CSV table of C-alpha atoms in Angstrom, one decimal:
chain,number,residue,atom,x,y,z
A,1,MET,CA,41.6,-19.8,15.7
A,2,ARG,CA,39.1,-20.9,13.0
A,3,PRO,CA,37.4,-24.3,13.2
A,4,LEU,CA,39.0,-27.1,11.3
A,5,TYR,CA,36.0,-27.6,9.0
A,6,VAL,CA,36.2,-23.9,8.0
A,7,ARG,CA,39.9,-24.2,7.0
A,8,ARG,CA,39.2,-27.4,4.9
A,9,SER,CA,36.3,-25.7,3.2
A,10,LYS,CA,38.4,-22.8,2.2
A,11,GLU,CA,41.2,-25.0,0.9
A,12,GLY,CA,38.7,-27.0,-1.1
A,13,LEU,CA,37.3,-23.8,-2.6
A,14,CYS,CA,40.8,-22.7,-3.6
A,15,ARG,CA,41.5,-26.0,-5.2
A,16,THR,CA,38.3,-25.8,-7.1
A,17,VAL,CA,39.0,-22.3,-8.4
A,18,ARG,CA,42.6,-23.3,-9.4
A,19,ARG,CA,41.3,-26.3,-11.3
A,20,PHE,CA,38.7,-24.3,-13.1
A,21,ALA,CA,41.2,-21.6,-14.1
A,22,THR,CA,43.9,-24.0,-15.3
A,23,GLY,CA,41.8,-26.9,-16.6
A,24,GLU,CA,43.5,-29.2,-14.2
A,25,LYS,CA,41.5,-32.4,-13.5
A,26,GLU,CA,41.0,-33.5,-9.9
A,27,VAL,CA,42.8,-36.6,-8.9
A,28,PRO,CA,41.0,-38.6,-6.3
A,29,VAL,CA,43.0,-39.3,-3.2
A,30,ASN,CA,42.9,-43.0,-3.8
A,31,GLN,CA,44.5,-42.5,-7.3
A,32,GLN,CA,47.3,-40.1,-6.4
A,33,GLY,CA,49.6,-43.0,-5.7
A,34,THR,CA,48.8,-44.4,-9.2
A,35,ALA,CA,49.8,-41.1,-10.8
A,36,ASN,CA,53.1,-41.1,-9.0
A,37,GLU,CA,53.8,-44.6,-10.1
A,38,ARG,CA,53.0,-43.6,-13.7
A,39,HIS,CA,55.5,-40.8,-13.5
A,40,GLN,CA,58.1,-43.2,-12.1
A,41,ARG,CA,57.5,-45.6,-14.9
A,42,ILE,CA,58.0,-42.8,-17.5
A,43,TRP,CA,61.2,-41.8,-15.8
A,44,TYR,CA,62.5,-45.4,-15.7
A,45,ALA,CA,61.6,-45.9,-19.4
A,46,SER,CA,63.4,-42.7,-20.4
A,47,ALA,CA,66.5,-43.7,-18.4
A,48,ALA,CA,66.5,-47.2,-20.1
A,49,ALA,CA,66.2,-45.6,-23.5
A,50,ALA,CA,69.1,-43.2,-22.8
A,51,ALA,CA,71.2,-46.1,-21.6
A,52,ALA,CA,70.3,-48.2,-24.7
A,53,THR,CA,71.2,-45.3,-27.0
A,54,SER,CA,74.5,-44.8,-25.2
A,55,ALA,CA,75.3,-48.5,-25.4
A,56,LEU,CA,74.4,-48.6,-29.1
A,57,GLY,CA,76.5,-45.5,-29.8
A,58,THR,CA,79.5,-47.1,-28.1
A,59,TYR,CA,79.1,-50.3,-30.0
A,60,SER,CA,78.7,-48.4,-33.2
A,61,LEU,CA,82.0,-46.6,-32.6
A,62,TYR,CA,83.7,-49.8,-31.7
A,63,LEU,CA,82.4,-51.5,-34.9
A,64,ARG,CA,83.6,-48.6,-37.0
A,65,GLU,CA,87.1,-49.0,-35.6
A,66,VAL,CA,87.1,-52.8,-36.2
A,67,ARG,CA,85.7,-52.2,-39.7
A,68,GLN,CA,88.4,-49.7,-40.6
A,69,ALA,CA,91.1,-52.0,-39.4
A,70,GLN,CA,89.8,-54.8,-41.6
A,71,ILE,CA,89.5,-52.4,-44.6
A,72,GLU,CA,93.2,-51.5,-44.3
A,73,LYS,CA,94.0,-55.2,-44.7
A,74,LEU,CA,92.2,-55.4,-48.1
A,75,PRO,CA,94.4,-55.1,-51.1
A,76,LEU,CA,94.5,-51.8,-53.0
A,77,ALA,CA,93.0,-52.1,-56.5
A,78,SER,CA,95.9,-50.2,-57.9
A,79,GLU,CA,98.3,-52.8,-56.6
A,80,SER,CA,96.3,-55.9,-57.4
A,81,GLY,CA,97.7,-56.3,-60.9
A,82,VAL,CA,94.1,-56.6,-62.3
A,83,PHE,CA,93.7,-53.0,-63.5
A,84,PHE,CA,95.9,-51.4,-66.1
A,85,MET,CA,96.0,-48.5,-68.6
A,86,ASN,CA,95.9,-48.6,-72.4
A,87,GLY,CA,97.9,-51.7,-73.4
A,88,THR,CA,100.1,-51.8,-70.3
A,89,SER,CA,99.0,-55.1,-69.0
A,90,ASN,CA,102.2,-56.8,-70.2
A,91,LEU,CA,104.3,-54.0,-68.6
A,92,ALA,CA,102.4,-54.6,-65.4
A,93,ASN,CA,103.3,-58.2,-65.3
A,94,GLN,CA,107.0,-57.4,-66.1
A,95,ASN,CA,107.0,-54.9,-63.3
A,96,GLY,CA,106.1,-57.6,-60.8
A,97,ILE,CA,102.7,-56.2,-59.7
A,98,GLY,CA,101.2,-59.6,-60.7
A,99,LYS,CA,97.9,-60.6,-62.1
A,100,TYR,CA,95.2,-61.5,-59.6
A,101,GLY,CA,92.0,-62.2,-61.6
A,102,PRO,CA,90.8,-61.1,-65.1
A,103,ASN,CA,92.6,-58.0,-66.4
A,104,ARG,CA,90.5,-54.9,-66.8
A,105,ASP,CA,91.6,-51.9,-68.9
A,106,LEU,CA,90.5,-48.9,-66.8
A,107,THR,CA,90.0,-46.8,-69.9
A,108,VAL,CA,87.5,-49.4,-71.2
A,109,LEU,CA,86.0,-49.8,-67.8
A,110,GLN,CA,85.4,-46.1,-67.4
A,111,SER,CA,83.8,-46.0,-70.9
A,112,THR,CA,81.6,-49.0,-70.0
A,113,VAL,CA,80.3,-47.3,-66.9
A,114,ALA,CA,79.6,-44.2,-68.8
A,115,ARG,CA,77.7,-46.1,-71.6
A,116,ALA,CA,75.6,-47.9,-69.0
A,117,GLY,CA,74.5,-44.5,-67.7
A,118,LEU,CA,73.5,-42.9,-71.0
A,119,MET,CA,69.9,-43.9,-71.0
A,120,GLY,CA,67.5,-41.6,-69.2
A,121,THR,CA,70.1,-38.9,-68.7
A,122,SER,CA,71.5,-37.9,-72.2
A,123,VAL,CA,68.5,-35.7,-73.1
A,124,LYS,CA,66.8,-33.7,-70.4
A,125,GLY,CA,63.1,-34.2,-70.2
A,126,ALA,CA,63.1,-37.1,-72.6
A,127,LYS,CA,60.1,-39.4,-72.2
A,128,SER,CA,61.5,-42.2,-74.3
A,129,VAL,CA,64.9,-43.6,-75.1
A,130,LYS,CA,64.0,-43.2,-78.7
A,131,GLU,CA,64.3,-39.5,-78.2
A,132,GLU,CA,67.8,-40.1,-76.9
A,133,LEU,CA,68.9,-42.5,-79.6
A,134,ASP,CA,70.6,-39.9,-81.8
A,135,THR,CA,72.5,-38.5,-78.8
A,136,ILE,CA,73.6,-42.0,-77.7
A,137,ARG,CA,74.7,-42.9,-81.2
A,138,ARG,CA,76.7,-39.6,-81.5
A,139,TRP,CA,78.3,-40.2,-78.1
A,140,HIS,CA,79.6,-43.6,-79.5
A,141,HIS,CA,80.9,-42.2,-82.8
A,142,GLU,CA,82.7,-39.3,-81.1
A,143,ARG,CA,84.6,-41.8,-79.0
A,144,GLY,CA,85.6,-44.1,-81.8
A,145,PHE,CA,82.9,-46.8,-81.7
A,146,ARG,CA,82.1,-47.7,-85.3
A,147,GLY,CA,79.5,-50.4,-84.7
A,148,GLY,CA,75.7,-50.1,-84.8
A,149,LEU,CA,73.1,-49.5,-82.1
A,150,VAL,CA,69.8,-51.4,-81.8
A,151,LEU,CA,67.0,-50.2,-79.6
A,152,ARG,CA,63.7,-52.0,-79.4
A,153,ALA,CA,60.5,-50.5,-78.0
A,154,LEU,CA,59.1,-52.9,-75.4
A,155,THR,CA,55.4,-51.9,-75.3
A,156,GLN,CA,54.5,-54.2,-72.5
A,157,PRO,CA,54.8,-52.8,-69.0
A,158,LEU,CA,57.9,-53.6,-66.9
A,159,PHE,CA,55.7,-54.2,-63.9
A,160,SER,CA,52.6,-56.4,-64.1
A,161,SER,CA,50.1,-56.4,-61.2
A,162,SER,CA,48.9,-59.8,-62.4
A,163,GLY,CA,52.3,-61.3,-61.7
A,164,ASP,CA,52.7,-62.7,-65.2
A,165,ASP,CA,56.4,-61.9,-65.6
A,166,ASP,CA,57.6,-64.8,-67.5
A,167,GLY,CA,58.6,-62.7,-70.5
A,168,HIS,CA,56.7,-64.8,-73.0
A,169,GLN,CA,53.5,-62.9,-73.3
A,170,GLU,CA,52.8,-60.8,-76.4
A,171,ASP,CA,53.6,-57.1,-76.5
A,172,LEU,CA,50.6,-55.0,-75.9
A,173,ASP,CA,49.3,-52.4,-78.3
A,174,PRO,CA,48.8,-49.1,-76.6
A,175,SER,CA,46.0,-48.1,-79.0
A,176,GLU,CA,44.0,-51.0,-77.6
A,177,ILE,CA,44.4,-49.9,-74.1
A,178,THR,CA,44.1,-46.1,-74.2
A,179,GLY,CA,40.3,-46.3,-75.0
A,180,GLY,CA,40.3,-43.2,-77.1
A,181,PRO,CA,42.1,-39.8,-77.6
A,182,ASN,CA,41.2,-38.5,-74.1
A,183,GLU,CA,43.7,-37.2,-71.6
A,184,LEU,CA,43.8,-40.5,-69.7
A,185,GLY,CA,44.4,-42.3,-72.9
A,186,ARG,CA,47.3,-40.1,-73.8
A,187,MET,CA,48.8,-40.5,-70.4
A,188,THR,CA,48.5,-44.3,-70.7
A,189,LYS,CA,50.1,-44.2,-74.2
A,190,ASP,CA,53.0,-42.2,-72.9
A,191,PHE,CA,53.4,-44.7,-70.1
A,192,PHE,CA,53.6,-47.6,-72.6
A,193,ASP,CA,55.9,-45.6,-74.9
A,194,GLN,CA,58.5,-45.5,-72.1
A,195,ARG,CA,59.3,-49.2,-72.1
A,196,GLU,CA,62.8,-49.2,-73.6
A,197,CYS,CA,65.1,-50.7,-70.9
A,198,TYR,CA,68.3,-51.6,-72.9
A,199,TYR,CA,70.2,-51.0,-76.0
A,200,LEU,CA,72.5,-53.3,-77.9
A,201,TYR,CA,75.8,-52.3,-79.4
A,202,TYR,CA,77.3,-54.6,-82.0
A,203,GLU,CA,80.5,-54.4,-84.1
A,204,ILE,CA,82.1,-56.8,-86.6
A,205,LEU,CA,85.8,-57.1,-85.8
A,206,GLY,CA,88.6,-57.5,-88.3
A,207,ASN,CA,88.8,-61.3,-87.6
A,208,GLY,CA,85.2,-61.7,-88.5
A,209,ARG,CA,83.9,-62.1,-84.9
A,210,ILE,CA,80.9,-60.1,-83.8
A,211,GLN,CA,81.2,-58.2,-80.5
A,212,GLN,CA,77.8,-57.7,-78.9
A,213,HIS,CA,77.3,-55.5,-75.8
A,214,ILE,CA,74.0,-55.2,-73.9
A,215,PHE,CA,73.5,-52.1,-71.7
A,216,CYS,CA,70.7,-52.3,-69.1
A,217,ARG,CA,69.2,-49.1,-68.0
A,218,GLY,CA,69.0,-48.2,-64.3
A,219,THR,CA,65.9,-46.9,-62.4
A,220,THR,CA,64.6,-44.0,-64.5
A,221,LEU,CA,60.8,-44.2,-64.8
A,222,PHE,CA,58.1,-44.2,-62.2
A,223,ALA,CA,57.3,-47.8,-63.2
A,224,ASP,CA,60.8,-48.9,-62.4
A,225,ILE,CA,60.2,-48.1,-58.7
A,226,PHE,CA,57.4,-50.7,-58.7
A,227,THR,CA,59.9,-53.2,-60.2
A,228,CYS,CA,62.3,-52.6,-57.4
A,229,LEU,CA,59.6,-52.8,-54.7
A,230,ASN,CA,58.3,-56.1,-56.0
A,231,SER,CA,60.9,-57.8,-53.9
A,232,TRP,CA,59.4,-61.2,-53.1
A,233,LEU,CA,61.7,-64.1,-53.7
A,234,VAL,CA,60.3,-66.3,-56.5
A,235,TYR,CA,61.5,-69.6,-57.9
A,236,ASP,CA,63.0,-69.7,-61.5
A,237,ASP,CA,62.7,-73.0,-63.2
A,238,GLU,CA,65.4,-72.3,-65.7
A,239,LEU,CA,68.2,-71.6,-63.2
A,240,ASP,CA,66.7,-73.6,-60.3
A,241,CYS,CA,67.1,-70.7,-57.9
A,242,GLN,CA,65.1,-68.0,-56.2
A,243,PHE,CA,65.3,-64.4,-57.4
A,244,HIS,CA,63.9,-60.9,-56.7
A,245,GLN,CA,60.5,-61.1,-58.5
A,246,GLY,CA,60.7,-57.6,-60.1
A,247,PHE,CA,64.3,-58.1,-61.4
A,248,LEU,CA,63.6,-61.6,-62.7
A,249,GLY,CA,60.5,-60.4,-64.6
A,250,HIS,CA,62.5,-57.5,-66.0
A,251,ALA,CA,65.3,-59.8,-67.1
A,252,ASN,CA,62.9,-62.3,-68.7
A,253,ARG,CA,61.3,-59.6,-70.8
A,254,LEU,CA,64.6,-58.2,-71.9
A,255,ILE,CA,65.9,-61.7,-73.0
A,256,ALA,CA,62.8,-62.4,-74.9
A,257,ASP,CA,63.3,-59.2,-76.9
A,258,VAL,CA,67.0,-59.3,-77.4
A,259,GLU,CA,67.7,-63.0,-78.0
A,260,PRO,CA,66.6,-62.9,-81.7
A,261,LEU,CA,69.2,-60.2,-82.3
A,262,LEU,CA,72.2,-62.1,-80.9
A,263,VAL,CA,74.5,-64.5,-82.8
A,264,PRO,CA,72.9,-67.9,-82.1
A,265,PRO,CA,75.0,-70.5,-80.1
A,266,SER,CA,74.7,-72.9,-83.0
A,267,ASP,CA,76.8,-70.5,-85.2
A,268,ASN,CA,80.3,-72.0,-84.9
A,269,GLY,CA,79.6,-73.3,-81.4
A,270,GLY,CA,78.8,-69.7,-80.3
A,271,GLU,CA,82.4,-68.6,-80.7
A,272,ARG,CA,81.7,-66.3,-83.6
A,273,GLY,CA,79.8,-63.8,-81.4
A,274,THR,CA,80.8,-62.7,-77.9
A,275,VAL,CA,78.3,-61.1,-75.5
A,276,GLU,CA,79.0,-58.6,-72.8
A,277,ILE,CA,76.4,-57.2,-70.4
A,278,SER,CA,76.6,-54.1,-68.3
A,279,GLY,CA,74.1,-52.2,-66.2
A,280,HIS,CA,73.7,-49.5,-63.5
A,281,SER,CA,71.5,-49.8,-60.4
A,282,LEU,CA,68.4,-51.9,-61.4
A,283,GLY,CA,70.2,-52.6,-64.7
A,284,GLY,CA,73.1,-54.0,-62.8
A,285,ALA,CA,71.0,-56.7,-61.1
A,286,VAL,CA,69.2,-57.4,-64.4
A,287,ALA,CA,72.5,-57.7,-66.2
A,288,TYR,CA,73.7,-60.5,-63.9
A,289,ILE,CA,70.4,-62.5,-64.3
A,290,VAL,CA,70.5,-62.0,-68.1
A,291,ALA,CA,74.1,-63.2,-68.2
A,292,MET,CA,73.4,-66.3,-66.3
A,293,LYS,CA,70.4,-67.2,-68.5
A,294,LEU,CA,72.2,-66.5,-71.8
A,295,LYS,CA,75.3,-68.5,-70.7
A,296,LYS,CA,73.2,-71.4,-69.7
A,297,ARG,CA,71.5,-71.3,-73.1
A,298,GLY,CA,74.9,-71.6,-74.8
A,299,TYR,CA,75.7,-68.0,-75.6
A,300,ASN,CA,79.4,-67.0,-75.4
A,301,VAL,CA,79.0,-64.5,-72.5
A,302,VAL,CA,82.5,-63.2,-71.8
A,303,ARG,CA,82.1,-60.3,-69.4
A,304,VAL,CA,79.6,-58.9,-66.9
A,305,THR,CA,79.8,-55.5,-65.2
A,306,SER,CA,77.4,-54.0,-62.6
A,307,VAL,CA,77.5,-50.6,-61.1
A,308,GLY,CA,75.7,-49.9,-57.8
A,309,SER,CA,73.6,-53.0,-58.1
A,310,PRO,CA,71.0,-54.0,-55.5
A,311,ARG,CA,70.8,-57.6,-54.4
A,312,TYR,CA,68.8,-60.0,-56.5
A,313,CYS,CA,69.0,-63.6,-55.3
A,314,ASP,CA,68.6,-65.6,-52.1
A,315,LEU,CA,71.6,-66.5,-49.9
A,316,GLU,CA,71.4,-70.2,-50.6
A,317,SER,CA,71.7,-69.7,-54.4
A,318,THR,CA,74.9,-67.7,-54.6
A,319,GLU,CA,77.3,-70.6,-54.9
A,320,LYS,CA,75.3,-72.3,-57.6
A,321,LEU,CA,74.7,-69.1,-59.6
A,322,PHE,CA,78.3,-68.0,-59.6
A,323,LYS,CA,79.2,-71.2,-61.6
A,324,LEU,CA,76.9,-69.8,-64.4
A,325,LEU,CA,78.8,-66.6,-64.7
A,326,PRO,CA,81.9,-65.9,-66.9
A,327,ARG,CA,85.2,-65.7,-65.2
A,328,ASP,CA,85.3,-61.9,-65.9
A,329,CYS,CA,82.4,-60.6,-63.7
A,330,LEU,CA,82.9,-57.4,-61.8
A,331,ARG,CA,80.7,-55.5,-59.4
A,332,ILE,CA,81.6,-51.9,-58.7
A,333,GLU,CA,80.3,-50.4,-55.4
A,334,GLU,CA,80.7,-47.3,-53.3
A,335,GLU,CA,80.5,-47.7,-49.5
A,336,LEU,CA,77.9,-44.9,-49.2
A,337,ASP,CA,75.7,-46.2,-52.0
A,338,ILE,CA,72.7,-47.3,-49.9
A,339,PHE,CA,71.1,-49.2,-52.8
A,340,THR,CA,73.9,-51.8,-52.8
A,341,TYR,CA,72.6,-53.0,-49.4
A,342,LEU,CA,69.0,-53.5,-50.6
A,343,SER,CA,67.2,-55.8,-50.1
A,344,PRO,CA,68.9,-57.1,-46.9
A,345,TYR,CA,66.4,-59.6,-45.7
A,346,ARG,CA,67.0,-63.2,-47.0
A,347,TYR,CA,69.0,-62.0,-49.9
A,348,GLY,CA,72.6,-63.0,-50.6
A,349,PRO,CA,75.3,-60.5,-51.6
A,350,GLN,CA,75.9,-59.6,-55.2
A,351,LEU,CA,78.1,-62.0,-57.1
A,352,GLY,CA,81.4,-61.4,-58.9
A,353,ASN,CA,84.8,-59.8,-58.1
A,354,LYS,CA,84.3,-56.6,-56.1
A,355,LEU,CA,85.8,-53.2,-56.8
A,356,TRP,CA,85.0,-51.3,-53.6
A,357,PHE,CA,85.5,-47.6,-53.1
A,358,VAL,CA,85.9,-46.8,-49.4
A,359,ARG,CA,87.1,-43.9,-47.4
A,360,ASP,CA,90.0,-43.8,-45.0
A,361,SER,CA,88.8,-42.8,-41.5
A,362,SER,CA,91.8,-40.7,-40.7
A,363,SER,CA,92.5,-38.9,-44.0
A,364,GLY,CA,89.0,-39.1,-45.5
A,365,GLU,CA,90.6,-40.1,-48.9
A,366,LYS,CA,88.6,-42.5,-51.0
A,367,ARG,CA,90.7,-45.5,-52.1
A,368,ALA,CA,89.7,-48.5,-54.3
A,369,ARG,CA,89.9,-52.0,-52.8
A,370,TYR,CA,89.7,-55.2,-54.9
A,371,ILE,CA,88.3,-58.4,-53.4
A,372,PRO,CA,88.1,-61.4,-55.8
A,373,TYR,CA,85.1,-63.6,-55.3
A,374,SER,CA,87.4,-66.5,-54.4
A,375,LEU,CA,88.2,-64.6,-51.2
A,376,GLN,CA,84.7,-63.3,-50.6
A,377,VAL,CA,83.4,-66.8,-49.8
A,378,HIS,CA,85.9,-67.1,-46.9
A,379,GLU,CA,84.1,-67.0,-43.6
A,380,ASN,CA,86.3,-64.2,-42.3
A,381,MET,CA,85.4,-62.0,-45.3
A,382,LYS,CA,81.6,-62.1,-44.9
A,383,TRP,CA,81.7,-58.7,-43.3
A,384,ILE,CA,82.4,-56.9,-46.5
A,385,ASP,CA,78.8,-57.4,-47.6
A,386,SER,CA,77.2,-57.2,-44.1
A,387,VAL,CA,74.5,-54.6,-43.7
A,388,ILE,CA,75.1,-54.3,-40.0
A,389,VAL,CA,78.9,-53.6,-40.4
A,390,ASN,CA,78.7,-51.3,-43.4
A,391,PHE,CA,75.5,-49.4,-42.9
A,392,LEU,CA,76.9,-46.1,-41.8
A,393,ILE,CA,73.7,-44.3,-40.9
A,394,PRO,CA,74.9,-40.7,-40.3
A,395,GLU,CA,77.0,-40.7,-43.5
A,396,LEU,CA,74.3,-42.3,-45.5
A,397,ALA,CA,71.7,-39.8,-44.3
A,398,LEU,CA,74.0,-36.9,-45.3
A,399,ASN,CA,74.9,-38.5,-48.6
A,400,TRP,CA,71.5,-39.7,-49.5
A,401,GLY,CA,71.5,-40.9,-53.1
A,402,ARG,CA,74.5,-38.9,-54.3
A,403,SER,CA,77.0,-41.8,-54.3
A,404,HIS,CA,74.6,-43.9,-56.4
A,405,ARG,CA,74.9,-41.7,-59.4
A,406,VAL,CA,77.0,-42.7,-62.4
A,407,PRO,CA,79.2,-39.4,-62.4
A,408,VAL,CA,80.3,-40.3,-58.9
A,409,TYR,CA,81.4,-43.8,-60.0
A,410,LEU,CA,83.2,-42.3,-63.1
A,411,SER,CA,85.1,-39.9,-60.8
A,412,ASP,CA,86.1,-42.8,-58.5
A,413,ILE,CA,87.4,-44.8,-61.5
A,414,ASN,CA,89.3,-41.8,-62.8
A,415,GLN,CA,91.0,-41.5,-59.4
A,416,LEU,CA,91.9,-45.2,-59.6
A,417,ARG,CA,93.4,-44.6,-63.0
A,418,ASN,CA,95.6,-41.9,-61.6
A,419,HIS,CA,96.8,-44.3,-58.9
A,420,VAL,CA,97.5,-47.0,-61.4
A,421,GLU,CA,99.4,-44.6,-63.6
A,422,GLU,CA,101.6,-43.5,-60.6
A,423,LYS,CA,102.2,-47.2,-59.8
A,424,MET,CA,103.2,-48.0,-63.4
A,425,THR,CA,105.5,-45.0,-63.6
A,426,SER,CA,107.1,-45.8,-60.3
A,427,HIS,CA,107.8,-49.5,-61.3
A,428,LYS,CA,109.0,-48.5,-64.7
A,429,ASN,CA,111.5,-46.1,-63.3
A,430,HIS,CA,112.6,-48.8,-60.8
A,431,ILE,CA,113.1,-51.3,-63.5
A,432,THR,CA,115.1,-48.8,-65.6
A,433,THR,CA,117.5,-48.0,-62.8
A,434,ASN,CA,117.8,-51.5,-61.4
A,435,GLU,CA,117.9,-53.8,-64.5
A,436,ASP,CA,120.0,-56.4,-62.7
A,437,HIS,CA,117.7,-56.7,-59.7
A,438,PRO,CA,114.4,-58.8,-59.6
A,439,ALA,CA,111.0,-57.2,-59.3
A,440,PRO,CA,110.3,-56.2,-55.7
A,441,VAL,CA,107.0,-58.2,-55.3
A,442,PRO,CA,106.8,-61.4,-57.4
A,443,GLU,CA,103.3,-62.5,-58.3
A,444,ALA,CA,103.3,-65.7,-56.3
A,445,ASP,CA,104.6,-63.9,-53.2
A,446,TYR,CA,101.9,-61.2,-53.6
A,447,VAL,CA,99.1,-63.7,-53.7
A,448,ALA,CA,100.4,-65.5,-50.7
A,449,LYS,CA,100.8,-62.3,-48.9
A,450,GLU,CA,97.2,-61.3,-49.6
A,451,ASN,CA,95.9,-64.7,-48.3
A,452,VAL,CA,97.7,-64.1,-45.0
A,453,ILE,CA,96.5,-60.5,-44.6
A,454,LEU,CA,92.9,-61.3,-45.4
A,455,VAL,CA,92.5,-63.9,-42.6
A,456,ASP,CA,91.7,-62.6,-39.2
A,457,ASP,CA,93.9,-63.6,-36.3
A,458,GLU,CA,92.5,-66.4,-34.3
């Protein structure tokens, strides 16, 4: 038997050779316990992370079930009595569907959404809306619009790093900024030539009144991204509220440019000209701010429509701002449009009656729900604008950006048209075959029924 010191020496030599071959560092005997404790901590942390993930997944599934149950309680837009087809609003009331909010002709609504999405998309590769003007004008004429189009080139940038976004500064001359005909100068000039952010459609009606419709462009240019990211809340003296800084500056510049073109409020008390404002994405948020400011200045703003609009004002200001809007204000949203949930921090929900396109969890079919603003302010209805409840991460990741596009919204509205037509046909046949019987759902009963359904059980 070998002496003990010989065996230990051999074992030490083997360990040294093994460490040299594998690059393993020697752990002193007094630190071996520390290494074991470190491995235990890693194992405990992994187990805790797995347990938290499992709990979060379980809660998410539970929240989805609760959300879907609440969605099924919301009134279908096709049965709200608000939406109708070409001149059938009177027929809708006679058929007992009822009228619950300002009526909207779906043909006109679909056209409005399409017109709001014309800028930046009608001519591929266009660097300026001026290049698209002929296409936009032709689109209107082909669809029976006989009025005129006004497009102004706003040569000042939509985003100012100096923070001077009050809309009262003078327009900049690109020739004074480019610094000569070099490449950088041409790039800067192109940047400033891309400033159009709206167009104005006007038409003189047979009764002498002037219909004016402002369409605000959505995010199209690289500079628009800076406008969206400039999301600090800033105070606006005119409306006495806080707004998204980028959207407020954008709205102020637009108003300063378009106001001289509108029929002034002093003309027959402002009744001679009506103003409608519509916009998609960034343009939807700007449309609402422009509507509030114009209405406060005395203009006859009769209708506002936003499509896929992000949030634009703080939570405390929503009640005050809603009073500055016309009765007919509609926001159209798709449940997988991620931009309608931005910016979530300290911002209140968008204002106006909500036309919401949501999917049924069992059939996967997309149906339109209509929630008037008078019900949105109810405490039990806050969930419809909650980011936590409605932010469906897997679906949003797979759908990234597609649901925000105008063609998707047009397809949704067209599906709603089909449902309304089916409803109209069904009720018309019922009235024809049962002339001596009253309508199945009187308006008063329908409203009362909705109020019961929309309140959670205590």
